[in-house]
Amino acid sequence: HLSAIQNLGSIDVLCSDKTGTLTSGEMSLDRPLDPLGRPSETPFLYGYVNSLLETGIESPLDKAILAHEQPSVAAFHKLAEIPFDFERRRISIVVSKEGEQLLIVKGAPEGVLPLCSRLLAEGAELPMDDAARARCAETYHQKSERGLRVLAVALRNVPEQPSYSPDEETDLTLLGFLTFLDPPLEDAAETLEKLRRDGVRLMVLTGDNQRVAGHVCAEVGLNTEQMMLGEEIDRETDPALGALAEQTDVFARVSPAQKTRILMVLRRRGHVVGFLGDGINDAPSLHAADVGISVAQATEAAKDAADVILLERSLSVLHDGILEGRRAFGNVLKYLLMGTSSNFGNMLSMAAASIVLPFLPMLPGQILLNNFLYDLAQITIPSDNVDPSFMRKPRRWNVSLVRNFMVGIGPVSSIFDFLTFGALLFWLHTSEPQFHTGWFVESLATQTLVLFIIRTAGNPLRSRPSTPLIATVLAIVTIGLLLPISPLATTLGFARLSPAFYAFLTGVTAVYLLSVEIAKRFLLRRFLR
């Protein structure tokens, strides 16, 4: 969506998962472990069968499992599937193997472990008493605190029946854990610092547990001391959550609905929120954000919901996009300030002149030509440089600024038009065609050259316009000066002007530009603080 380019530059809070943003997103299987932390191939075999036979969206963890050396799975035949959801945080597959029906459960350890009544260690089934449960929990906690993603794999025999539901996920035997590597990107910490420097705060919203999230986020410099969990979010009212969200960098174990709620409370507190997501379940959050951002490799649902699609999933690319958005916003603002103030001034001048003069101030064809050349001069504004001070922090639309600029600068333009009218009528005693020509040239010169003043909030002599902008503005002014002496002059209703007029034009243009510079500084000082 084209308008999202400038909205991207207004973002002051960027929300994203950590996977693929702070980390590469390319998971690799570290090792399979039994429930007590010893190497074991059993959880890998059943985890592989689960990932191979499931029909849901393939996660990075499934890809890592299936990319590993393939075990022999010919004896397993799928009977049913209990799909993954964010409440259970697990997926179950029912298979037959040598006359038995087996329910294979794979998911987040904290979602699977409470369902287990036994554990498998060194080939023997042991009861899952409190001591064993604590030891199993310690196994995956230690891995999580090292930044490893962990999946639990469990099993039970089930009777053959027409269908299976999550109620079958009970009285399980814990086979062990699968651990995965996804280290932080080398440039993640540096890019986060650049975002902070440019007024953008990154907030991580992840479904991972707090230990994994805390380890990775701390490595890249995010504050993990005040981390919030999904269960804590549900206990807070919207106003309280909004206040807490402004002080929290990392949210762990959050569901898609909780992500959307966080975005909404931040927006209600006046923040411009960007959200980076790539899954089907991210679509509501992409809609809820001010700017939904996805990637080319995302699901179709996520791309359809997004405003911006990145061809490369990278924080540094997104940072470049935010700066480009600010540049676009700055140049659009120049166009609005210049167009509204100039048109307002011309309207005042035309209305006043029509009341006083016995003839038209400018012929209709000349007005159209003036507007055409004026618009042509602005066609290269998108190429213009933007003040570094404007790029340092997010900017938002400020209608009062545009209104005040129009009301403040427009009459200044009209005052100099009236001076021109007076000079043409009472000093130079011009004819009607010469009056038309004189105002055409003065109007075109002042309203195009003033772009060099309006384009920067600082000193225009120290802020260099882009080369294309310089070329188009000077070319249009030159065309305006040459038209009265060109072969088209008679056709367009122009007449030659005396050298005295051009001397007057030089002086009045210089004073006009100086006046606009003074008024501009006064009008922009509050906006650019």
PDB file of N, CA and C in Angstrom, residues 361-436:
ATOM      1  N   PRO A 361      -6.976  39.573 -14.249  1.00  0.00           N
ATOM      2  CA  PRO A 361      -5.570  39.666 -13.822  1.00  0.00           C
ATOM      3  C   PRO A 361      -4.652  38.782 -14.661  1.00  0.00           C
ATOM      4  N   MET A 362      -5.192  37.638 -15.126  1.00  0.00           N
ATOM      5  CA  MET A 362      -4.404  36.735 -15.972  1.00  0.00           C
ATOM      6  C   MET A 362      -5.393  35.951 -16.815  1.00  0.00           C
ATOM      7  N   LEU A 363      -5.057  35.683 -18.054  1.00  0.00           N
ATOM      8  CA  LEU A 363      -5.960  34.955 -18.929  1.00  0.00           C
ATOM      9  C   LEU A 363      -6.088  33.498 -18.497  1.00  0.00           C
ATOM     10  N   PRO A 364      -7.232  32.854 -18.757  1.00  0.00           N
ATOM     11  CA  PRO A 364      -7.421  31.452 -18.347  1.00  0.00           C
ATOM     12  C   PRO A 364      -6.316  30.522 -18.850  1.00  0.00           C
ATOM     13  N   GLY A 365      -5.927  30.670 -20.109  1.00  0.00           N
ATOM     14  CA  GLY A 365      -4.865  29.834 -20.658  1.00  0.00           C
ATOM     15  C   GLY A 365      -3.536  30.060 -19.949  1.00  0.00           C
ATOM     16  N   GLN A 366      -3.272  31.299 -19.569  1.00  0.00           N
ATOM     17  CA  GLN A 366      -2.031  31.607 -18.843  1.00  0.00           C
ATOM     18  C   GLN A 366      -2.050  31.001 -17.438  1.00  0.00           C
ATOM     19  N   ILE A 367      -3.235  31.004 -16.801  1.00  0.00           N
ATOM     20  CA  ILE A 367      -3.353  30.380 -15.466  1.00  0.00           C
ATOM     21  C   ILE A 367      -3.057  28.890 -15.557  1.00  0.00           C
ATOM     22  N   LEU A 368      -3.623  28.235 -16.581  1.00  0.00           N
ATOM     23  CA  LEU A 368      -3.381  26.801 -16.753  1.00  0.00           C
ATOM     24  C   LEU A 368      -1.906  26.524 -17.019  1.00  0.00           C
ATOM     25  N   LEU A 369      -1.282  27.349 -17.857  1.00  0.00           N
ATOM     26  CA  LEU A 369       0.138  27.163 -18.154  1.00  0.00           C
ATOM     27  C   LEU A 369       0.983  27.401 -16.908  1.00  0.00           C
ATOM     28  N   ASN A 370       0.619  28.427 -16.136  1.00  0.00           N
ATOM     29  CA  ASN A 370       1.348  28.724 -14.901  1.00  0.00           C
ATOM     30  C   ASN A 370       1.274  27.529 -13.953  1.00  0.00           C
ATOM     31  N   ASN A 371       0.078  26.966 -13.797  1.00  0.00           N
ATOM     32  CA  ASN A 371      -0.088  25.811 -12.901  1.00  0.00           C
ATOM     33  C   ASN A 371       0.674  24.594 -13.411  1.00  0.00           C
ATOM     34  N   PHE A 372       0.650  24.397 -14.733  1.00  0.00           N
ATOM     35  CA  PHE A 372       1.367  23.263 -15.310  1.00  0.00           C
ATOM     36  C   PHE A 372       2.875  23.372 -15.054  1.00  0.00           C
ATOM     37  N   LEU A 373       3.439  24.540 -15.316  1.00  0.00           N
ATOM     38  CA  LEU A 373       4.883  24.720 -15.107  1.00  0.00           C
ATOM     39  C   LEU A 373       5.242  24.625 -13.626  1.00  0.00           C
ATOM     40  N   TYR A 374       4.360  25.172 -12.786  1.00  0.00           N
ATOM     41  CA  TYR A 374       4.583  25.117 -11.337  1.00  0.00           C
ATOM     42  C   TYR A 374       4.605  23.663 -10.854  1.00  0.00           C
ATOM     43  N   ASP A 375       3.654  22.858 -11.341  1.00  0.00           N
ATOM     44  CA  ASP A 375       3.626  21.444 -10.958  1.00  0.00           C
ATOM     45  C   ASP A 375       4.837  20.696 -11.514  1.00  0.00           C
ATOM     46  N   LEU A 376       5.261  21.090 -12.713  1.00  0.00           N
ATOM     47  CA  LEU A 376       6.421  20.442 -13.327  1.00  0.00           C
ATOM     48  C   LEU A 376       7.679  20.683 -12.501  1.00  0.00           C
ATOM     49  N   ALA A 377       7.779  21.850 -11.896  1.00  0.00           N
ATOM     50  CA  ALA A 377       8.951  22.166 -11.069  1.00  0.00           C
ATOM     51  C   ALA A 377       9.023  21.272  -9.845  1.00  0.00           C
ATOM     52  N   GLN A 378       7.862  20.778  -9.382  1.00  0.00           N
ATOM     53  CA  GLN A 378       7.819  19.984  -8.153  1.00  0.00           C
ATOM     54  C   GLN A 378       7.955  18.486  -8.391  1.00  0.00           C
ATOM     55  N   ILE A 379       8.052  18.094  -9.650  1.00  0.00           N
ATOM     56  CA  ILE A 379       8.024  16.670  -9.961  1.00  0.00           C
ATOM     57  C   ILE A 379       9.236  15.927  -9.407  1.00  0.00           C
ATOM     58  N   THR A 380      10.310  16.639  -9.118  1.00  0.00           N
ATOM     59  CA  THR A 380      11.525  15.994  -8.605  1.00  0.00           C
ATOM     60  C   THR A 380      11.653  16.116  -7.080  1.00  0.00           C
ATOM     61  N   ILE A 381      10.604  16.600  -6.402  1.00  0.00           N
ATOM     62  CA  ILE A 381      10.655  16.669  -4.934  1.00  0.00           C
ATOM     63  C   ILE A 381      10.960  15.303  -4.317  1.00  0.00           C
ATOM     64  N   PRO A 382      10.416  14.179  -4.824  1.00  0.00           N
ATOM     65  CA  PRO A 382      10.733  12.887  -4.205  1.00  0.00           C
ATOM     66  C   PRO A 382      12.217  12.543  -4.188  1.00  0.00           C
ATOM     67  N   SER A 383      13.001  13.179  -5.068  1.00  0.00           N
ATOM     68  CA  SER A 383      14.445  12.905  -5.092  1.00  0.00           C
ATOM     69  C   SER A 383      15.218  13.770  -4.107  1.00  0.00           C
ATOM     70  N   ASP A 384      14.540  14.700  -3.442  1.00  0.00           N
ATOM     71  CA  ASP A 384      15.251  15.701  -2.651  1.00  0.00           C
ATOM     72  C   ASP A 384      15.839  15.122  -1.371  1.00  0.00           C
ATOM     73  N   ASN A 385      16.903  15.762  -0.890  1.00  0.00           N
ATOM     74  CA  ASN A 385      17.500  15.405   0.394  1.00  0.00           C
ATOM     75  C   ASN A 385      16.616  15.928   1.523  1.00  0.00           C
ATOM     76  N   VAL A 386      16.651  15.225   2.665  1.00  0.00           N
ATOM     77  CA  VAL A 386      15.865  15.607   3.836  1.00  0.00           C
ATOM     78  C   VAL A 386      16.811  15.942   4.973  1.00  0.00           C
ATOM     79  N   ASP A 387      16.472  16.963   5.763  1.00  0.00           N
ATOM     80  CA  ASP A 387      17.341  17.386   6.868  1.00  0.00           C
ATOM     81  C   ASP A 387      17.649  16.229   7.818  1.00  0.00           C
ATOM     82  N   PRO A 388      18.916  16.061   8.225  1.00  0.00           N
ATOM     83  CA  PRO A 388      19.251  15.024   9.215  1.00  0.00           C
ATOM     84  C   PRO A 388      18.433  15.150  10.494  1.00  0.00           C
ATOM     85  N   SER A 389      18.126  16.381  10.911  1.00  0.00           N
ATOM     86  CA  SER A 389      17.338  16.573  12.133  1.00  0.00           C
ATOM     87  C   SER A 389      15.924  16.003  11.981  1.00  0.00           C
ATOM     88  N   PHE A 390      15.386  16.050  10.770  1.00  0.00           N
ATOM     89  CA  PHE A 390      14.049  15.506  10.516  1.00  0.00           C
ATOM     90  C   PHE A 390      14.072  13.981  10.565  1.00  0.00           C
ATOM     91  N   MET A 391      15.210  13.385  10.197  1.00  0.00           N
ATOM     92  CA  MET A 391      15.323  11.930  10.116  1.00  0.00           C
ATOM     93  C   MET A 391      15.596  11.279  11.471  1.00  0.00           C
ATOM     94  N   ARG A 392      15.915  12.080  12.475  1.00  0.00           N
ATOM     95  CA  ARG A 392      16.378  11.501  13.739  1.00  0.00           C
ATOM     96  C   ARG A 392      15.280  10.908  14.602  1.00  0.00           C
ATOM     97  N   LYS A 393      14.022  11.267  14.370  1.00  0.00           N
ATOM     98  CA  LYS A 393      12.943  10.705  15.179  1.00  0.00           C
ATOM     99  C   LYS A 393      11.671  10.593  14.351  1.00  0.00           C
ATOM    100  N   PRO A 394      10.725   9.759  14.796  1.00  0.00           N
ATOM    101  CA  PRO A 394       9.478   9.599  14.036  1.00  0.00           C
ATOM    102  C   PRO A 394       8.687  10.894  13.977  1.00  0.00           C
ATOM    103  N   ARG A 395       8.020  11.116  12.856  1.00  0.00           N
ATOM    104  CA  ARG A 395       7.159  12.288  12.676  1.00  0.00           C
ATOM    105  C   ARG A 395       5.750  11.818  12.348  1.00  0.00           C
ATOM    106  N   ARG A 396       4.773  12.588  12.798  1.00  0.00           N
ATOM    107  CA  ARG A 396       3.386  12.243  12.536  1.00  0.00           C
ATOM    108  C   ARG A 396       2.702  13.396  11.806  1.00  0.00           C
ATOM    109  N   TRP A 397       1.604  13.062  11.131  1.00  0.00           N
ATOM    110  CA  TRP A 397       0.846  14.097  10.436  1.00  0.00           C
ATOM    111  C   TRP A 397       0.341  15.129  11.424  1.00  0.00           C
ATOM    112  N   ASN A 398       0.515  16.382  11.049  1.00  0.00           N
ATOM    113  CA  ASN A 398       0.095  17.492  11.904  1.00  0.00           C
ATOM    114  C   ASN A 398      -0.692  18.461  11.030  1.00  0.00           C
ATOM    115  N   VAL A 399      -2.007  18.305  11.056  1.00  0.00           N
ATOM    116  CA  VAL A 399      -2.869  19.132  10.191  1.00  0.00           C
ATOM    117  C   VAL A 399      -2.772  20.601  10.579  1.00  0.00           C
ATOM    118  N   SER A 400      -2.590  20.853  11.873  1.00  0.00           N
ATOM    119  CA  SER A 400      -2.505  22.256  12.308  1.00  0.00           C
ATOM    120  C   SER A 400      -1.277  22.939  11.726  1.00  0.00           C
ATOM    121  N   LEU A 401      -0.194  22.189  11.545  1.00  0.00           N
ATOM    122  CA  LEU A 401       1.010  22.772  10.931  1.00  0.00           C
ATOM    123  C   LEU A 401       0.709  23.197   9.499  1.00  0.00           C
ATOM    124  N   VAL A 402       0.072  22.315   8.724  1.00  0.00           N
ATOM    125  CA  VAL A 402      -0.250  22.637   7.325  1.00  0.00           C
ATOM    126  C   VAL A 402      -1.186  23.845   7.271  1.00  0.00           C
ATOM    127  N   ARG A 403      -2.189  23.857   8.166  1.00  0.00           N
ATOM    128  CA  ARG A 403      -3.138  24.979   8.198  1.00  0.00           C
ATOM    129  C   ARG A 403      -2.435  26.287   8.549  1.00  0.00           C
ATOM    130  N   ASN A 404      -1.609  26.251   9.618  1.00  0.00           N
ATOM    131  CA  ASN A 404      -0.914  27.469  10.046  1.00  0.00           C
ATOM    132  C   ASN A 404       0.056  27.959   8.985  1.00  0.00           C
ATOM    133  N   PHE A 405       0.708  27.008   8.307  1.00  0.00           N
ATOM    134  CA  PHE A 405       1.648  27.380   7.253  1.00  0.00           C
ATOM    135  C   PHE A 405       0.913  28.034   6.094  1.00  0.00           C
ATOM    136  N   MET A 406      -0.223  27.466   5.733  1.00  0.00           N
ATOM    137  CA  MET A 406      -1.025  28.024   4.639  1.00  0.00           C
ATOM    138  C   MET A 406      -1.489  29.439   4.979  1.00  0.00           C
ATOM    139  N   VAL A 407      -2.032  29.604   6.192  1.00  0.00           N
ATOM    140  CA  VAL A 407      -2.550  30.906   6.601  1.00  0.00           C
ATOM    141  C   VAL A 407      -1.429  31.913   6.833  1.00  0.00           C
ATOM    142  N   GLY A 408      -0.240  31.415   7.259  1.00  0.00           N
ATOM    143  CA  GLY A 408       0.872  32.321   7.540  1.00  0.00           C
ATOM    144  C   GLY A 408       1.663  32.727   6.311  1.00  0.00           C
ATOM    145  N   ILE A 409       1.938  31.777   5.424  1.00  0.00           N
ATOM    146  CA  ILE A 409       2.778  32.064   4.248  1.00  0.00           C
ATOM    147  C   ILE A 409       1.956  32.579   3.070  1.00  0.00           C
ATOM    148  N   GLY A 410       0.704  32.094   2.929  1.00  0.00           N
ATOM    149  CA  GLY A 410      -0.126  32.516   1.791  1.00  0.00           C
ATOM    150  C   GLY A 410      -0.280  34.021   1.691  1.00  0.00           C
ATOM    151  N   PRO A 411      -0.664  34.720   2.779  1.00  0.00           N
ATOM    152  CA  PRO A 411      -0.792  36.183   2.697  1.00  0.00           C
ATOM    153  C   PRO A 411       0.518  36.898   2.384  1.00  0.00           C
ATOM    154  N   VAL A 412       1.647  36.312   2.815  1.00  0.00           N
ATOM    155  CA  VAL A 412       2.949  36.913   2.471  1.00  0.00           C
ATOM    156  C   VAL A 412       3.106  36.929   0.956  1.00  0.00           C
ATOM    157  N   SER A 413       2.737  35.798   0.325  1.00  0.00           N
ATOM    158  CA  SER A 413       2.801  35.725  -1.140  1.00  0.00           C
ATOM    159  C   SER A 413       1.888  36.774  -1.769  1.00  0.00           C
ATOM    160  N   SER A 414       0.698  36.946  -1.188  1.00  0.00           N
ATOM    161  CA  SER A 414      -0.256  37.919  -1.748  1.00  0.00           C
ATOM    162  C   SER A 414       0.262  39.350  -1.621  1.00  0.00           C
ATOM    163  N   ILE A 415       0.925  39.647  -0.517  1.00  0.00           N
ATOM    164  CA  ILE A 415       1.472  41.004  -0.329  1.00  0.00           C
ATOM    165  C   ILE A 415       2.431  41.354  -1.457  1.00  0.00           C
ATOM    166  N   PHE A 416       3.278  40.402  -1.837  1.00  0.00           N
ATOM    167  CA  PHE A 416       4.245  40.675  -2.899  1.00  0.00           C
ATOM    168  C   PHE A 416       3.567  40.677  -4.275  1.00  0.00           C
ATOM    169  N   ASP A 417       2.476  39.917  -4.410  1.00  0.00           N
ATOM    170  CA  ASP A 417       1.690  40.029  -5.645  1.00  0.00           C
ATOM    171  C   ASP A 417       1.107  41.437  -5.770  1.00  0.00           C
ATOM    172  N   PHE A 418       0.587  41.972  -4.651  1.00  0.00           N
ATOM    173  CA  PHE A 418       0.006  43.320  -4.684  1.00  0.00           C
ATOM    174  C   PHE A 418       1.081  44.369  -4.997  1.00  0.00           C
ATOM    175  N   LEU A 419       2.297  44.170  -4.471  1.00  0.00           N
ATOM    176  CA  LEU A 419       3.403  45.078  -4.816  1.00  0.00           C
ATOM    177  C   LEU A 419       3.682  45.029  -6.312  1.00  0.00           C
ATOM    178  N   THR A 420       3.621  43.824  -6.849  1.00  0.00           N
ATOM    179  CA  THR A 420       3.839  43.671  -8.294  1.00  0.00           C
ATOM    180  C   THR A 420       2.729  44.368  -9.080  1.00  0.00           C
ATOM    181  N   PHE A 421       1.482  44.189  -8.641  1.00  0.00           N
ATOM    182  CA  PHE A 421       0.369  44.874  -9.310  1.00  0.00           C
ATOM    183  C   PHE A 421       0.596  46.395  -9.320  1.00  0.00           C
ATOM    184  N   GLY A 422       0.999  46.908  -8.167  1.00  0.00           N
ATOM    185  CA  GLY A 422       1.215  48.352  -8.069  1.00  0.00           C
ATOM    186  C   GLY A 422       2.323  48.828  -8.972  1.00  0.00           C
ATOM    187  N   ALA A 423       3.439  48.057  -9.003  1.00  0.00           N
ATOM    188  CA  ALA A 423       4.562  48.445  -9.862  1.00  0.00           C
ATOM    189  C   ALA A 423       4.155  48.415 -11.332  1.00  0.00           C
ATOM    190  N   LEU A 424       3.391  47.380 -11.724  1.00  0.00           N
ATOM    191  CA  LEU A 424       2.987  47.264 -13.128  1.00  0.00           C
ATOM    192  C   LEU A 424       2.018  48.374 -13.533  1.00  0.00           C
ATOM    193  N   LEU A 425       1.127  48.760 -12.642  1.00  0.00           N
ATOM    194  CA  LEU A 425       0.098  49.738 -12.993  1.00  0.00           C
ATOM    195  C   LEU A 425       0.564  51.174 -12.831  1.00  0.00           C
ATOM    196  N   PHE A 426       1.201  51.487 -11.689  1.00  0.00           N
ATOM    197  CA  PHE A 426       1.457  52.898 -11.357  1.00  0.00           C
ATOM    198  C   PHE A 426       2.892  53.347 -11.595  1.00  0.00           C
ATOM    199  N   TRP A 427       3.819  52.392 -11.722  1.00  0.00           N
ATOM    200  CA  TRP A 427       5.207  52.792 -11.972  1.00  0.00           C
ATOM    201  C   TRP A 427       5.575  52.534 -13.427  1.00  0.00           C
ATOM    202  N   LEU A 428       5.301  51.326 -13.910  1.00  0.00           N
ATOM    203  CA  LEU A 428       5.685  50.968 -15.275  1.00  0.00           C
ATOM    204  C   LEU A 428       4.584  51.272 -16.287  1.00  0.00           C
ATOM    205  N   HIS A 429       3.352  51.550 -15.802  1.00  0.00           N
ATOM    206  CA  HIS A 429       2.230  51.903 -16.677  1.00  0.00           C
ATOM    207  C   HIS A 429       2.083  50.911 -17.833  1.00  0.00           C
ATOM    208  N   THR A 430       1.975  49.640 -17.468  1.00  0.00           N
ATOM    209  CA  THR A 430       1.920  48.579 -18.479  1.00  0.00           C
ATOM    210  C   THR A 430       0.545  48.503 -19.123  1.00  0.00           C
ATOM    211  N   SER A 431       0.524  47.907 -20.314  1.00  0.00           N
ATOM    212  CA  SER A 431      -0.739  47.601 -20.984  1.00  0.00           C
ATOM    213  C   SER A 431      -1.319  46.322 -20.364  1.00  0.00           C
ATOM    214  N   GLU A 432      -2.534  45.997 -20.797  1.00  0.00           N
ATOM    215  CA  GLU A 432      -3.176  44.789 -20.254  1.00  0.00           C
ATOM    216  C   GLU A 432      -2.362  43.530 -20.539  1.00  0.00           C
ATOM    217  N   PRO A 433      -1.868  43.308 -21.801  1.00  0.00           N
ATOM    218  CA  PRO A 433      -1.039  42.115 -22.039  1.00  0.00           C
ATOM    219  C   PRO A 433       0.245  42.129 -21.205  1.00  0.00           C
ATOM    220  N   GLN A 434       0.860  43.311 -21.034  1.00  0.00           N
ATOM    221  CA  GLN A 434       2.071  43.392 -20.224  1.00  0.00           C
ATOM    222  C   GLN A 434       1.778  43.087 -18.744  1.00  0.00           C
ATOM    223  N   PHE A 435       0.594  43.520 -18.268  1.00  0.00           N
ATOM    224  CA  PHE A 435       0.213  43.206 -16.882  1.00  0.00           C
ATOM    225  C   PHE A 435       0.091  41.692 -16.718  1.00  0.00           C
ATOM    226  N   HIS A 436      -0.603  41.050 -17.653  1.00  0.00           N
ATOM    227  CA  HIS A 436      -0.733  39.585 -17.603  1.00  0.00           C
ATOM    228  C   HIS A 436       0.640  38.933 -17.570  1.00  0.00           C
TER     229      HIS A 436
END
